[in-house]
Structures are given as C-alpha cells and as structure tokens.
XYZ file of C-alpha atoms in Angstrom:
669
model
C 0.196 -0.185 -0.244
C 1.323 3.438 -1.001
C -0.378 6.107 0.639
C 0.462 10.406 0.358
C -1.305 13.393 1.372
C -4.042 13.258 -1.699
C -4.593 9.680 -2.197
C -3.879 6.031 -1.580
C -3.283 3.258 -3.861
C -3.285 -0.406 -3.764
C -2.577 -3.172 -5.688
C -5.838 -4.976 -5.683
C -5.230 -8.342 -8.027
C -1.571 -9.034 -8.934
C -0.145 -10.075 -11.939
C -0.716 -13.778 -10.988
C -4.415 -13.124 -10.777
C -4.463 -13.544 -7.183
C -7.160 -10.490 -5.190
C -5.277 -8.811 -2.326
C -7.826 -9.309 0.412
C -5.804 -7.761 3.196
C -4.691 -4.597 1.220
C -8.271 -4.086 -0.300
C -9.956 -4.395 3.371
C -7.291 -2.112 4.199
C -7.659 0.405 1.628
C -11.391 0.337 1.775
C -10.934 1.048 5.751
C -8.808 4.051 5.278
C -10.833 5.564 2.374
C -14.115 5.247 4.340
C -15.737 3.835 1.567
C -18.398 1.843 4.078
C -20.025 5.033 4.866
C -20.737 6.128 1.578
C -23.749 3.871 1.041
C -24.534 4.110 -2.731
C -22.412 7.592 -3.280
C -20.090 6.732 -4.731
C -18.201 5.899 -8.186
C -15.750 3.312 -9.643
C -13.805 4.042 -12.391
C -11.504 2.091 -14.664
C -8.783 2.645 -17.657
C -7.724 0.015 -20.145
C -5.895 0.545 -23.424
C -2.782 -0.601 -25.005
C 0.589 -1.347 -23.076
C 2.296 1.888 -22.534
C -0.514 4.123 -23.965
C -0.441 6.497 -20.726
C -2.981 5.092 -19.331
C -1.159 5.634 -15.699
C 0.201 9.481 -16.876
C -3.525 10.096 -17.646
C -5.408 8.663 -14.457
C -2.376 10.387 -12.058
C -3.266 13.940 -14.298
C -6.819 13.569 -14.124
C -7.656 12.358 -10.391
C -4.461 13.058 -8.815
C -3.706 9.585 -8.041
C -0.241 8.281 -7.962
C -0.207 5.188 -10.180
C 3.413 4.547 -11.302
C 4.334 5.724 -14.818
C 6.474 4.475 -17.765
C 10.204 6.013 -18.359
C 9.544 7.301 -22.061
C 13.863 7.217 -21.632
C 13.611 3.331 -21.030
C 11.366 2.658 -23.659
C 7.822 1.359 -23.906
C 7.473 -1.605 -21.344
C 4.651 -2.755 -18.905
C 4.664 -0.590 -15.816
C 1.423 -1.450 -14.446
C 1.083 -5.212 -13.524
C -2.367 -6.364 -12.638
C -5.157 -3.913 -11.251
C -4.530 -1.193 -8.934
C -6.820 0.986 -7.426
C -6.665 4.349 -6.234
C -8.773 6.832 -4.475
C -9.304 10.272 -6.534
C -8.463 13.214 -4.842
C -11.008 16.113 -4.339
C -13.745 14.288 -6.356
C -17.382 14.262 -5.101
C -18.756 11.458 -4.854
C -15.966 9.336 -3.212
C -14.587 8.256 -6.815
C -12.276 4.966 -7.232
C -10.403 4.450 -9.897
C -8.659 1.171 -11.308
C -5.444 1.106 -13.607
C -5.762 -2.226 -15.701
C -2.650 -3.950 -17.217
C -1.986 -2.883 -20.539
C -3.239 -5.051 -23.452
C -1.107 -6.192 -26.034
C 2.178 -6.516 -24.058
C 5.300 -8.624 -25.138
C 5.588 -9.399 -21.434
C 2.775 -11.677 -20.562
C 2.567 -13.307 -24.664
C 0.028 -16.208 -25.255
C -1.561 -15.609 -21.917
C -2.379 -11.880 -22.246
C -5.860 -12.851 -23.908
C -7.399 -14.755 -21.040
C -6.268 -12.034 -18.089
C -6.665 -9.132 -20.801
C -10.643 -10.800 -20.946
C -10.612 -11.829 -17.315
C -9.898 -8.203 -16.141
C -11.882 -6.386 -18.886
C -14.836 -8.218 -17.696
C -13.705 -7.781 -13.689
C -14.118 -3.758 -14.864
C -16.817 -4.137 -16.906
C -18.369 -5.792 -13.505
C -17.969 -3.232 -11.162
C -16.958 -0.125 -12.868
C -19.816 2.993 -13.460
C -17.234 4.274 -16.291
C -14.403 2.574 -18.611
C -12.257 4.901 -19.898
C -10.985 3.066 -23.131
C -7.437 4.613 -24.006
C -6.704 4.850 -27.727
C -3.901 6.115 -29.919
C -5.602 8.635 -32.511
C -3.586 7.107 -35.366
C -5.788 4.049 -34.880
C -9.216 5.448 -35.684
C -10.396 4.214 -38.817
C -7.616 1.551 -39.691
C -8.486 -2.218 -39.721
C -5.323 -3.400 -38.037
C -6.344 -0.486 -35.220
C -4.417 -1.714 -31.605
C -8.167 -0.869 -29.869
C -9.663 -3.397 -32.305
C -9.183 -7.080 -30.263
C -9.502 -4.848 -26.927
C -13.304 -3.681 -28.239
C -14.179 -7.009 -28.951
C -13.027 -8.385 -25.689
C -14.801 -5.683 -23.949
C -18.237 -6.440 -26.270
C -18.067 -10.000 -26.072
C -17.334 -10.377 -22.233
C -20.261 -7.827 -21.261
C -22.749 -10.515 -23.483
C -21.448 -12.502 -20.038
C -22.722 -10.287 -17.716
C -26.649 -11.688 -17.480
C -27.674 -8.284 -16.827
C -25.843 -5.389 -17.949
C -24.797 -2.900 -15.908
C -25.076 0.205 -18.378
C -21.609 0.955 -18.163
C -20.478 4.668 -19.938
C -17.285 3.829 -22.236
C -15.639 6.967 -22.512
C -12.768 6.329 -25.693
C -9.702 9.237 -24.878
C -8.539 9.918 -27.946
C -4.339 10.286 -27.257
C -2.289 12.247 -29.327
C -5.139 14.327 -31.111
C -3.659 15.667 -34.883
C -4.876 18.427 -36.083
C -7.925 16.759 -37.389
C -10.744 18.447 -35.643
C -12.693 15.691 -33.333
C -15.702 16.514 -34.980
C -14.409 14.926 -37.812
C -12.780 11.852 -35.682
C -15.637 11.055 -33.231
C -18.119 9.890 -36.286
C -15.495 7.826 -37.807
C -14.810 6.231 -34.125
C -18.396 5.809 -33.103
C -18.571 3.820 -36.715
C -15.676 1.871 -36.013
C -17.330 1.195 -32.610
C -20.611 -0.273 -34.419
C -19.032 -2.005 -36.541
C -17.138 -4.059 -34.134
C -20.670 -4.700 -32.139
C -22.434 -5.656 -35.136
C -19.794 -8.345 -35.683
C -19.425 -9.966 -32.137
C -21.462 -13.148 -31.453
C -24.422 -12.588 -29.278
C -26.977 -14.954 -27.559
C -30.617 -15.274 -28.659
C -31.706 -12.817 -26.083
C -29.256 -9.852 -27.448
C -29.377 -10.411 -31.403
C -31.190 -7.223 -31.678
C -30.035 -5.362 -28.411
C -28.489 -1.851 -29.598
C -25.074 -1.000 -28.058
C -26.778 1.622 -26.230
C -28.609 -0.583 -24.540
C -25.400 -1.468 -22.896
C -23.343 1.526 -23.164
C -23.137 4.595 -23.066
C -20.373 6.323 -25.303
C -18.600 9.392 -24.737
C -15.879 10.643 -26.829
C -12.918 12.976 -25.906
C -9.381 13.823 -27.177
C -6.245 14.920 -25.772
C -3.287 16.326 -27.189
C 0.349 15.123 -26.779
C 1.416 15.013 -23.036
C 5.118 14.598 -24.359
C 4.682 17.266 -26.831
C 1.735 19.464 -25.771
C 1.981 19.274 -21.722
C 0.564 22.598 -21.151
C -2.145 22.146 -23.403
C -2.705 18.513 -22.347
C -3.073 19.600 -18.616
C -5.760 22.015 -19.586
C -7.673 19.613 -21.686
C -7.646 17.086 -18.785
C -8.558 19.523 -16.017
C -11.624 20.384 -18.472
C -11.859 16.701 -18.285
C -11.420 16.096 -14.443
C -14.871 18.518 -14.102
C -17.295 15.876 -15.734
C -15.927 13.735 -12.937
C -17.639 15.438 -10.633
C -21.093 14.310 -9.281
C -20.935 11.804 -12.153
C -23.706 9.485 -10.540
C -26.235 12.452 -10.559
C -28.768 12.601 -12.993
C -26.979 13.323 -16.417
C -23.696 12.883 -14.918
C -21.491 10.767 -16.696
C -22.735 7.845 -14.830
C -26.350 9.241 -13.880
C -28.010 5.939 -15.270
C -25.876 3.092 -14.243
C -27.904 0.339 -12.421
C -27.455 -2.722 -10.436
C -25.009 -0.947 -8.016
C -23.115 -2.848 -5.005
C -23.886 -0.579 -1.668
C -20.084 1.027 -0.745
C -19.935 -1.812 2.610
C -20.174 -4.525 0.234
C -17.425 -3.278 -2.391
C -15.185 -5.606 -1.070
C -16.937 -8.763 -0.899
C -18.354 -8.280 -4.099
C -15.454 -7.784 -5.752
C -13.541 -10.673 -4.267
C -16.810 -12.958 -5.311
C -16.436 -11.223 -8.846
C -13.023 -11.945 -9.465
C -13.239 -15.702 -7.980
C -16.461 -16.108 -10.790
C -14.735 -14.851 -13.296
C -11.214 -16.590 -12.370
C -13.425 -20.098 -12.358
C -14.071 -18.909 -16.187
C -18.073 -19.116 -15.084
C -20.963 -16.330 -16.545
C -21.731 -13.787 -14.247
C -25.037 -13.784 -12.815
C -25.211 -10.198 -11.719
C -28.715 -9.635 -10.391
C -28.000 -13.326 -8.141
C -24.230 -11.620 -7.280
C -26.083 -8.789 -5.960
C -28.170 -10.552 -4.216
C -26.108 -12.923 -2.960
C -23.452 -9.785 -1.863
C -26.683 -8.236 0.135
C -27.328 -11.642 1.708
C -23.562 -11.775 3.019
C -23.077 -8.067 4.054
C -26.740 -7.703 5.329
C -25.961 -11.049 7.287
C -22.772 -9.675 8.764
C -24.576 -6.496 9.730
C -27.051 -8.062 11.697
C -24.263 -10.073 13.114
C -22.706 -6.554 14.265
C -25.862 -5.098 15.366
C -26.730 -8.308 17.639
C -23.678 -8.543 19.281
C -23.394 -4.505 19.902
C -26.678 -4.897 21.272
C -25.614 -7.826 23.590
C -22.479 -5.951 24.684
C -24.134 -2.220 25.146
C -23.838 -1.596 28.940
C -27.702 0.278 28.732
C -28.610 -3.420 27.890
C -27.025 -5.315 30.370
C -28.158 -2.781 33.129
C -31.494 -3.132 32.251
C -31.399 -7.431 32.187
C -29.858 -7.351 35.633
C -32.415 -4.718 36.847
C -34.824 -6.599 36.062
C -33.924 -9.741 38.127
C -34.696 -7.917 41.518
C -37.968 -6.302 40.794
C -40.015 -4.124 38.159
C -38.358 -1.625 36.847
C -39.990 1.834 35.638
C -40.168 2.912 32.233
C -38.868 -0.696 31.516
C -41.038 -0.684 27.890
C -39.747 2.680 26.456
C -36.236 1.845 27.605
C -36.222 -1.767 26.182
C -38.064 0.071 22.801
C -35.677 2.430 22.521
C -32.548 -0.260 22.676
C -34.373 -2.066 20.014
C -35.060 0.885 18.165
C -31.748 2.053 17.858
C -30.145 -1.671 16.993
C -32.406 -2.065 14.132
C -32.155 1.734 12.724
C -28.398 1.252 12.607
C -29.044 -1.909 10.644
C -31.177 -0.397 8.232
C -28.852 2.672 7.927
C -26.516 0.570 6.977
C -28.576 -1.836 4.916
C -30.375 0.378 3.152
C -28.553 0.656 -0.277
C -28.700 -3.417 -0.557
C -31.119 -5.362 -2.057
C -34.300 -4.602 -0.307
C -35.826 -8.227 -0.249
C -32.667 -9.638 1.542
C -32.388 -6.537 3.533
C -35.987 -6.325 4.652
C -35.641 -10.639 5.413
C -32.428 -9.818 7.253
C -33.673 -7.366 9.588
C -36.430 -9.545 9.909
C -33.963 -12.580 11.162
C -32.245 -9.804 13.478
C -35.551 -8.353 14.976
C -36.480 -12.346 15.280
C -33.277 -12.708 17.135
C -33.578 -9.320 19.551
C -36.586 -10.405 20.483
C -35.956 -13.810 21.801
C -33.062 -12.215 23.704
C -35.292 -9.374 25.236
C -38.165 -11.303 25.843
C -37.478 -13.250 29.035
C -36.610 -9.885 30.545
C -39.829 -8.416 29.559
C -41.314 -11.837 31.492
C -39.549 -11.062 34.557
C -40.883 -7.573 34.561
C -44.243 -8.807 34.209
C -43.716 -11.509 36.827
C -42.742 -9.117 39.396
C -45.473 -6.693 38.313
C -48.016 -9.712 38.695
C -46.332 -11.237 42.226
C -46.099 -7.420 43.512
C -49.552 -6.454 42.571
C -51.116 -9.594 44.467
C -49.592 -9.253 47.454
C -50.466 -5.392 47.326
C -54.391 -6.746 46.721
C -53.729 -9.297 49.712
C -52.819 -6.549 52.070
C -55.433 -4.163 50.870
C -58.485 -6.570 51.049
C -57.612 -7.760 54.164
C -57.133 -4.083 55.419
C -61.203 -3.657 54.020
C -62.030 -6.490 55.733
C -60.692 -5.833 59.104
C -62.079 -2.362 58.807
C -65.944 -3.737 58.434
C -66.374 -3.713 54.636
C -68.542 -5.839 53.333
C -66.975 -9.300 51.568
C -68.089 -8.390 48.300
C -67.965 -5.314 48.272
C -64.467 -5.105 49.699
C -63.337 -8.051 46.895
C -64.952 -6.087 44.244
C -63.293 -2.845 44.719
C -60.141 -4.293 45.518
C -60.108 -6.730 42.433
C -61.129 -3.302 40.196
C -58.642 -1.408 41.807
C -55.127 -3.790 41.654
C -56.432 -4.659 37.972
C -56.005 -1.234 36.924
C -52.999 -0.728 38.822
C -51.595 -4.096 36.957
C -52.687 -2.801 33.829
C -50.376 0.986 34.257
C -47.642 -1.274 35.096
C -48.357 -3.534 32.259
C -48.682 -0.421 29.805
C -45.212 0.469 31.391
C -43.485 -2.238 30.447
C -45.158 -2.634 26.726
C -42.867 -2.731 23.858
C -44.008 -0.892 21.301
C -41.776 -2.613 18.490
C -42.322 -6.264 19.809
C -46.071 -6.111 20.587
C -45.718 -9.320 22.711
C -48.892 -10.792 23.595
C -48.510 -11.043 27.328
C -52.373 -11.303 28.854
C -51.403 -14.297 30.322
C -49.866 -12.353 33.245
C -52.976 -10.037 33.220
C -54.901 -13.847 33.226
C -52.454 -15.426 35.524
C -53.440 -12.453 38.248
C -56.725 -12.532 37.837
C -57.015 -16.224 38.393
C -54.506 -15.662 41.302
C -56.847 -12.910 43.237
C -59.943 -15.215 42.123
C -58.151 -18.084 43.799
C -57.125 -15.644 46.758
C -60.894 -14.668 47.491
C -62.494 -18.120 47.105
C -59.853 -18.521 49.341
C -60.638 -16.009 51.834
C -64.422 -16.436 51.605
C -63.792 -19.999 52.005
C -62.514 -18.935 55.661
C -64.553 -16.672 56.526
C -67.694 -18.795 55.628
C -65.862 -21.853 57.728
C -65.829 -19.162 60.416
C -69.093 -17.945 59.930
C -70.827 -21.092 60.270
C -68.518 -22.113 63.117
C -69.917 -19.095 65.282
C -73.512 -19.767 64.498
C -73.002 -23.587 65.548
C -71.314 -22.390 68.580
C -74.336 -20.763 69.344
C -76.827 -23.224 68.699
C -74.589 -25.171 71.006
C -75.024 -23.052 73.341
C -78.179 -22.037 73.207
C -79.857 -25.828 72.546
C -77.765 -28.553 74.204
C -77.991 -27.205 77.750
C -81.875 -25.944 77.720
C -82.326 -29.432 76.159
C -80.416 -31.489 78.626
C -82.462 -29.358 81.341
C -85.753 -30.291 79.484
C -84.968 -34.146 79.511
C -83.933 -33.903 83.439
C -87.660 -32.823 84.197
C -89.089 -34.872 81.293
C -92.798 -35.181 80.821
C -95.398 -34.997 78.686
C -94.823 -31.657 77.480
C -90.946 -31.944 77.117
C -91.157 -33.071 73.005
C -92.998 -29.844 72.433
C -91.016 -27.925 74.697
C -87.937 -28.837 72.650
C -89.584 -28.256 69.422
C -90.688 -24.610 70.133
C -86.899 -24.166 71.915
C -85.068 -25.780 68.440
C -87.677 -23.389 66.205
C -87.064 -20.464 68.058
C -83.506 -20.781 68.292
C -82.939 -21.931 64.317
C -84.825 -19.594 63.196
C -82.468 -16.484 65.207
C -79.533 -18.268 64.329
C -80.809 -18.683 60.679
C -81.827 -14.916 60.302
C -78.728 -13.905 61.755
C -76.481 -15.920 59.194
C -78.572 -14.950 56.335
C -77.780 -11.280 57.031
C -74.621 -12.390 57.624
C -74.404 -13.888 54.000
C -75.978 -11.161 52.135
C -72.340 -9.428 52.291
C -70.873 -12.294 50.339
C -71.439 -12.572 46.542
C -73.689 -15.885 46.951
C -76.301 -17.012 44.524
C -79.167 -17.950 46.033
C -78.736 -21.856 45.755
C -75.501 -21.417 47.790
C -77.297 -19.568 50.451
C -79.946 -21.709 50.660
C -77.848 -24.367 51.057
C -76.044 -23.194 53.477
C -78.895 -22.080 55.523
C -80.421 -25.499 55.339
C -77.379 -27.020 56.613
C -77.570 -24.821 59.637
C -80.969 -25.958 60.259
C -80.222 -29.594 59.821
C -76.988 -28.644 62.819
C -79.498 -27.376 65.309
C -81.337 -30.455 64.713
C -78.385 -32.596 64.998
C -77.512 -30.690 68.199
C -80.644 -31.908 69.786
C -80.717 -35.623 68.322
C -77.421 -35.479 69.782
C -78.032 -34.298 73.335
C -81.100 -36.738 72.746
C -78.856 -39.993 72.258
C -76.269 -38.689 74.947
C -79.135 -38.581 77.551
C -80.689 -41.659 76.312
C -77.950 -43.488 77.070
C -77.871 -41.911 80.630
C -81.750 -43.081 81.136
C -81.100 -45.768 84.316
C -79.152 -42.883 85.964
C -81.927 -40.273 85.141
C -84.547 -43.028 86.439
C -82.758 -43.738 89.464
C -82.161 -40.126 90.307
C -85.870 -39.346 89.694
C -87.116 -42.552 91.416
C -84.670 -41.524 94.725
C -86.335 -38.058 94.678
C -89.557 -38.857 94.355
C -89.629 -41.777 96.772
C -87.420 -40.469 99.292
C -89.150 -36.869 99.607
C -92.830 -35.646 99.929
C -94.489 -33.491 98.227
C -93.096 -30.470 99.706
C -89.566 -31.792 98.775
C -88.571 -32.657 102.716
C -87.218 -35.883 103.075
C -89.714 -38.535 104.177
C -89.084 -39.918 107.960
C -90.301 -43.726 107.681
C -93.157 -43.664 111.005
C -95.206 -46.798 109.668
C -98.376 -44.664 108.617
C -96.803 -44.337 104.843
C -98.257 -46.230 102.165
C -94.861 -47.525 100.581
C -96.866 -49.416 98.016
C -98.202 -46.373 96.590
C -95.355 -44.334 96.495
C -93.166 -46.624 95.142
C -96.195 -47.175 92.494
C -96.204 -43.410 92.006
C -91.854 -42.823 91.738
C -91.814 -45.958 89.122
C -95.162 -44.082 87.049
C -92.929 -41.026 86.717
C -89.714 -42.958 86.105
C -91.242 -44.610 83.441
C -92.515 -41.772 81.601
C -88.999 -40.445 81.781
C -88.120 -43.833 79.942
C -90.937 -43.531 77.593
C -90.020 -39.768 76.466
C -86.461 -40.909 76.261
C -87.191 -43.857 73.978
C -87.612 -41.622 70.742
C -87.222 -38.463 68.807
C -89.900 -36.590 68.392
C -88.972 -33.420 66.629
C -91.993 -33.567 64.019
C -95.613 -33.188 65.745
C -96.457 -36.755 65.466
C -98.526 -39.112 67.968
C -97.347 -42.481 69.119
C -98.597 -44.900 71.652
C -95.023 -45.688 73.196
C -95.777 -44.752 76.535
C -99.221 -46.528 76.825
C -97.293 -49.345 75.649
C -94.619 -49.250 78.426
C -97.213 -48.793 81.225
C -99.301 -51.659 79.914
C -96.189 -53.938 79.832
C -94.153 -52.790 82.814
C -96.472 -51.122 85.479
C -99.915 -52.655 84.822
C -99.320 -55.913 86.075
C -103.605 -56.619 86.397
C -103.128 -56.326 82.739
C -99.830 -58.439 82.019
C -101.194 -61.836 84.271
C -104.600 -61.563 82.358
C -102.882 -61.043 78.941
C -99.897 -63.117 79.680
C -101.131 -66.188 78.469
C -103.039 -64.816 75.479
C -100.546 -61.793 74.017
C -97.094 -61.760 72.729
C -95.069 -59.798 75.252
C -95.119 -56.127 73.377
C -91.601 -55.084 74.011
C -89.949 -58.454 72.350
C -89.228 -56.454 69.624
C -86.649 -54.100 68.595
C -89.185 -51.875 66.822
C -91.515 -49.114 67.797
C -95.343 -48.958 65.861
C -95.364 -45.703 64.112
C -91.351 -44.578 65.104
C -89.240 -45.098 61.942
C -85.460 -46.764 63.494
C -83.932 -43.378 62.594
C -86.121 -41.507 65.669
C -85.715 -44.311 67.780
C -83.364 -44.049 70.629
C -84.125 -47.148 72.926
C -85.991 -49.995 71.565
C -88.203 -51.942 73.371
C -86.705 -54.721 74.022
C -84.000 -52.493 75.451
C -86.440 -50.469 77.508
C -87.430 -54.045 79.176
C -84.347 -54.917 79.869
C -83.346 -51.102 81.420
C -86.714 -51.411 83.362
C -85.311 -55.113 84.648
C -82.171 -53.127 85.572
C -83.712 -49.779 87.372
C -86.316 -52.091 89.219
C -83.579 -53.943 90.713
C -81.237 -51.273 90.958
C -83.903 -49.501 93.279
C -85.554 -52.569 95.197
C -82.849 -52.118 98.000
C -83.937 -48.553 98.755
C -87.937 -49.611 98.794
C -86.559 -52.538 100.984
C -84.866 -50.033 103.381
C -87.797 -48.210 103.681
C -90.334 -50.994 104.726
C -87.463 -52.110 107.220
C -87.926 -48.783 108.714
C -91.518 -48.758 109.180
C -91.057 -52.190 111.133
C-alpha cells in the first residue's frame, strides 16, 4: 500500500491473478468507503500497453500510479489491477488502472488475463476509459480493435448489463478536429459491435442498451504538456457528481452498496477466474445476503455488549423497572435503525429478510427480561391486593364489596404497570400475565371467602350448641308429657334466630341464592343434629336419670322434704307413683319426637311394665309387646331405645332401686 496526503492506492489483483484481500480491506477502511452507501463511483481504464493510461489517471484524478519512463522505452509498468481513491472529487470515486493489453511480457497468456480483467472492470465499474491512439481511428489493424471485441464479448457474459459508460480517450490528437474524428470512431465501434457473436436474447439489442458512449480527445502529453493539462483539467470537471442524473454515470444500474464492495469484488473475481458467467442480479442478491447478515450480526453483538442492555437485564432480576417498555423499545429501535441505515442500499427483499431475522433474535433475547418484569409486576400486585383486601375486611367493609373494589383497583394498577412495560416494537402478547393475576386474585378471594364462611358457620354452630344443648338437657332432666313440645319450640326459636342472623351475614358475600339456601339448610340441619345428639346422649344415661328421679320422688314428700318413715306411709303407693314417673322418663327418652306426630310408646310401656293385672290377664294369650326392636309408628332413625332395650333397662332399674324400697319397709317395722 502506498499513501500520501492526496490519495492512497493498493494493488487489487496482482500479476498472477491473485486478489489482495488484506490490501483491499485496509484500503477501503482508510478511504472510509463503507460510510458512502450508494454515493460512490468506480472508474477503470483500459488500453494498449504504454499508451499513457497511468499518466492520464494521475493527471486526471491526482493519483500516484506508476508511470512509464519514456527514456527507458515502452514496457509494462502496471501489472495486474491497481486501485486508488481520486483526490478532491465528490462523490467518493475509486479508479482502477488495468494492465495494458497487447503487451509482449505476458505473451500468449495476454488474451486470457485481458478478458478476465476486462470482465472484472465492466462488472464493477460505472465508467470505463478506453485509452486509444488517434492514428488507430479508421484503421483495420488498429490496436484497440481486439480490446473492443474483448469488451463487447465479455459484456455478453453479464446476465444483466450495468449500462456502463464507455469513454474513448483519443490520445495524441492531430490537427484533425474531434467533430471529424468522432463519427469515424463511432462507426468503428458499431462495426465491431455488429460482428461480435451475441446470444439469442441480445441478437437485436442495440449498443446503447449496454453502453453510454462518450468520446474525448487529448493532445500529446510529451509534445504539448501544458495544453494536455488544460484539456485534462476540463475533463476532470465531468467526473464531479458523476452519478447524479445527467452525469457521466447518471443512469447506471445494479450498484453494490459501498460496504459490500470488497466482498462483491472478491466474489466477482473468483467467478471470473473459474471461467463462469457472471449473473449480476444473482450476485447482487448474494452480496446483499452476506453483507446484511454481517451487519445483523454486528448489531446483535453490539446490542448484547451495550451497557444499557446489561444494566436493564440485571435490573429486572430483582424487581419491576420503571419505564422498562420505553427503555427496551429505545434499545431495540436504535439497533434496528442502525441496521437499516447500513443495509438500506442493498437488495430490498434481502435487507428486509435479514432485518426480520435480526429483529426475531433481538426479541428472543429481550423477551425473558420482559417476562421477568411482568412476573414481578404480577406477584407484587397480588401481594398489594392481599394487604388491601384484608385491611378492607378488618375495617368492616362487606366481603363482596371489598373483593370487587380491591380487584378493580389492583387490576387497574397492574394495567398501569403493564402499559409501562409494553414494548411497542415487539408488541408481545403477554395477556397470560394479566389472566394469571386475575386467576390468582379470584383464587385468593375464594380462599378467604371459604375461610370467612367457615368461621361464620362455626360461630353460629357454637351459638346453637350454647343455646340448645344445655336447655335440652334440662328439659330431659324434668321429662314429662310436654318435654318434646318444649324441645320443638326451643329448636324452632333458636334455629330461626340463627338462620336470620346468618342470612344477614351472608348478604355481604357474593353468593347465589342456591348456595346461600344450602348453607342455611345446613345450619337448620345442624341445630336438629345438636338436639338429636343431646337426646342420644341422655338416652344413654336414662337408667341414671330414672334412679335419680326415683330417689327424689321416693325419699321426699310433696313439699320436697325428706321422708321419715313412721309406719303410716303407703310405701307401695309411693313406690308405684315414683316408678310411674320414671317410666314416663323412659317413654320420653325412647324416641326422638321433633315432628308433631303421635305414638303409643308410653301406653305400651305402662301396659307391659306397670299394669300388673293387665299383664297377668294377657300373659297367656298375647305376645310380649316389648319383645321387638321397633316401635309402631316410629321409624328406626328416630328410635333411641328399642322396646326390648326398654324392658332390659326397666328390669335393671327396678333391681337397682329395690334395695331402697326394702330399706324403707325395714324402717317402718
């Protein structure tokens, strides 16, 4: 690489046909070609060996290509293809100096390399200068004719021509005016075009479809240097803004964006060396694919390494991040915008496809952070809801009202956070987090409601226990013919009171009538169960109750004073009276009578156990009415003591109280 203040240059392809990858990469970096987008031009020059091509370029573009020393004779000075940046010309213009044609140094290899370099120049250049001697115009054996044939032939190998500008530079112009020389030259060019073999698709295609032809003439550099320099300076002006409409290359086609020039040139030369036809449209897509892929990778890597992304990614691990959506959206937008600015000049469909892939990768990278933010937001909102809900309940607010108000408030709070975390570019559907929060809140409300209802039911059950168990026990203690009526009235009163209170309490919950009805029915059933349980409990102690009653009635007079056995008392009558009351107690305890129904248990018991005359008369003719396990008109479910059990209990009772009677009789003696 040779550089100076005015320009820099490098050998693009050496004399052996090897491309200088390192050199071209360094050159492009130094001239900052990658920043140019489509705003750059490529000029190349062809012509016979030692025809002053390098001299022309150095004077025209202020480059520093090696020139032939006229005093050392004509020989090859430029080997391969060299490239330099034109100094002081806008837009950025690159110029390629091609090895001269018809050189004796290369010999038989000349034609092959000549065609390869010509095809390369036509594939990458917007303007091709063809250096030719003035005295060759109109001559059949002109040195430029093989070159022109080569140019036209290789152009056929480009599937889609670039519409290159061919500028014929007539050197060492004679006194013959240019207006006389140009028609002859154009006629020569047309003849060569007509004789070049063409594929069927281009049999009738005019020269103008492939090339813009320009002709200029310059005096001899050696003989009229000052005039030559004046003419070159004038020509130089035509290269300013050459790619603008009306410029030398104003209607060029298929331009490769500047950042892809190096890769494109390398691939074109590779295809040419392999002697394959150049499909420029396909090549353009291939270059776009490779370069856009590279740009996308660069932007993805830059995104990952950026401090802003790292900080944001770290922050979301511990909790919600205020402004997360805008922050992430800005980072994504910046990365994609930078991609767009660099990929905008490449094939549009390829650019869009690679952008889509980059966007998808960025979204895949960033979405977990978004999920983390929404996860923190959901869990945080749920905890706040729980606290607020409990506080509302503790403050006396009705359950349904508290649940409805808190749910509305905290779903709205989540929506605010959700909106803050919304990433506009990604537009991720994250409704599942809102749905999950809704389900969590519903589950918590249901859980609290279940607990509250359980507490409520338990409290009313406790009240029923308190208001029923003791009074029922007391009623059984003084059992008589009105006992079950009193128990029914007590049960009805306390049940109605409990149901009324619980119904009012349930109105604060969001329950349907069916659920509410089931709970109240359950409470009624519970009240009945309390009474039935107490009745069963008392039935199990019936002998103790009977003995206590017998002792009280037998040992005390009508005024509840202890009896003193003087000999005047009718112990048989007193015993019968006491046993009658005990048998009443047994009949009361024999069955549950919570419905207003009639039974004959008392009658059967008196007949079978107390009425001795009746028993003696019927003993031989009727079966024992107590020799059964069921009572007439009483379902088994309401039976507390079966007939046969009553008989056994009465026998136990009479046996255990017999001693008291005997003692009384002894006291009278």
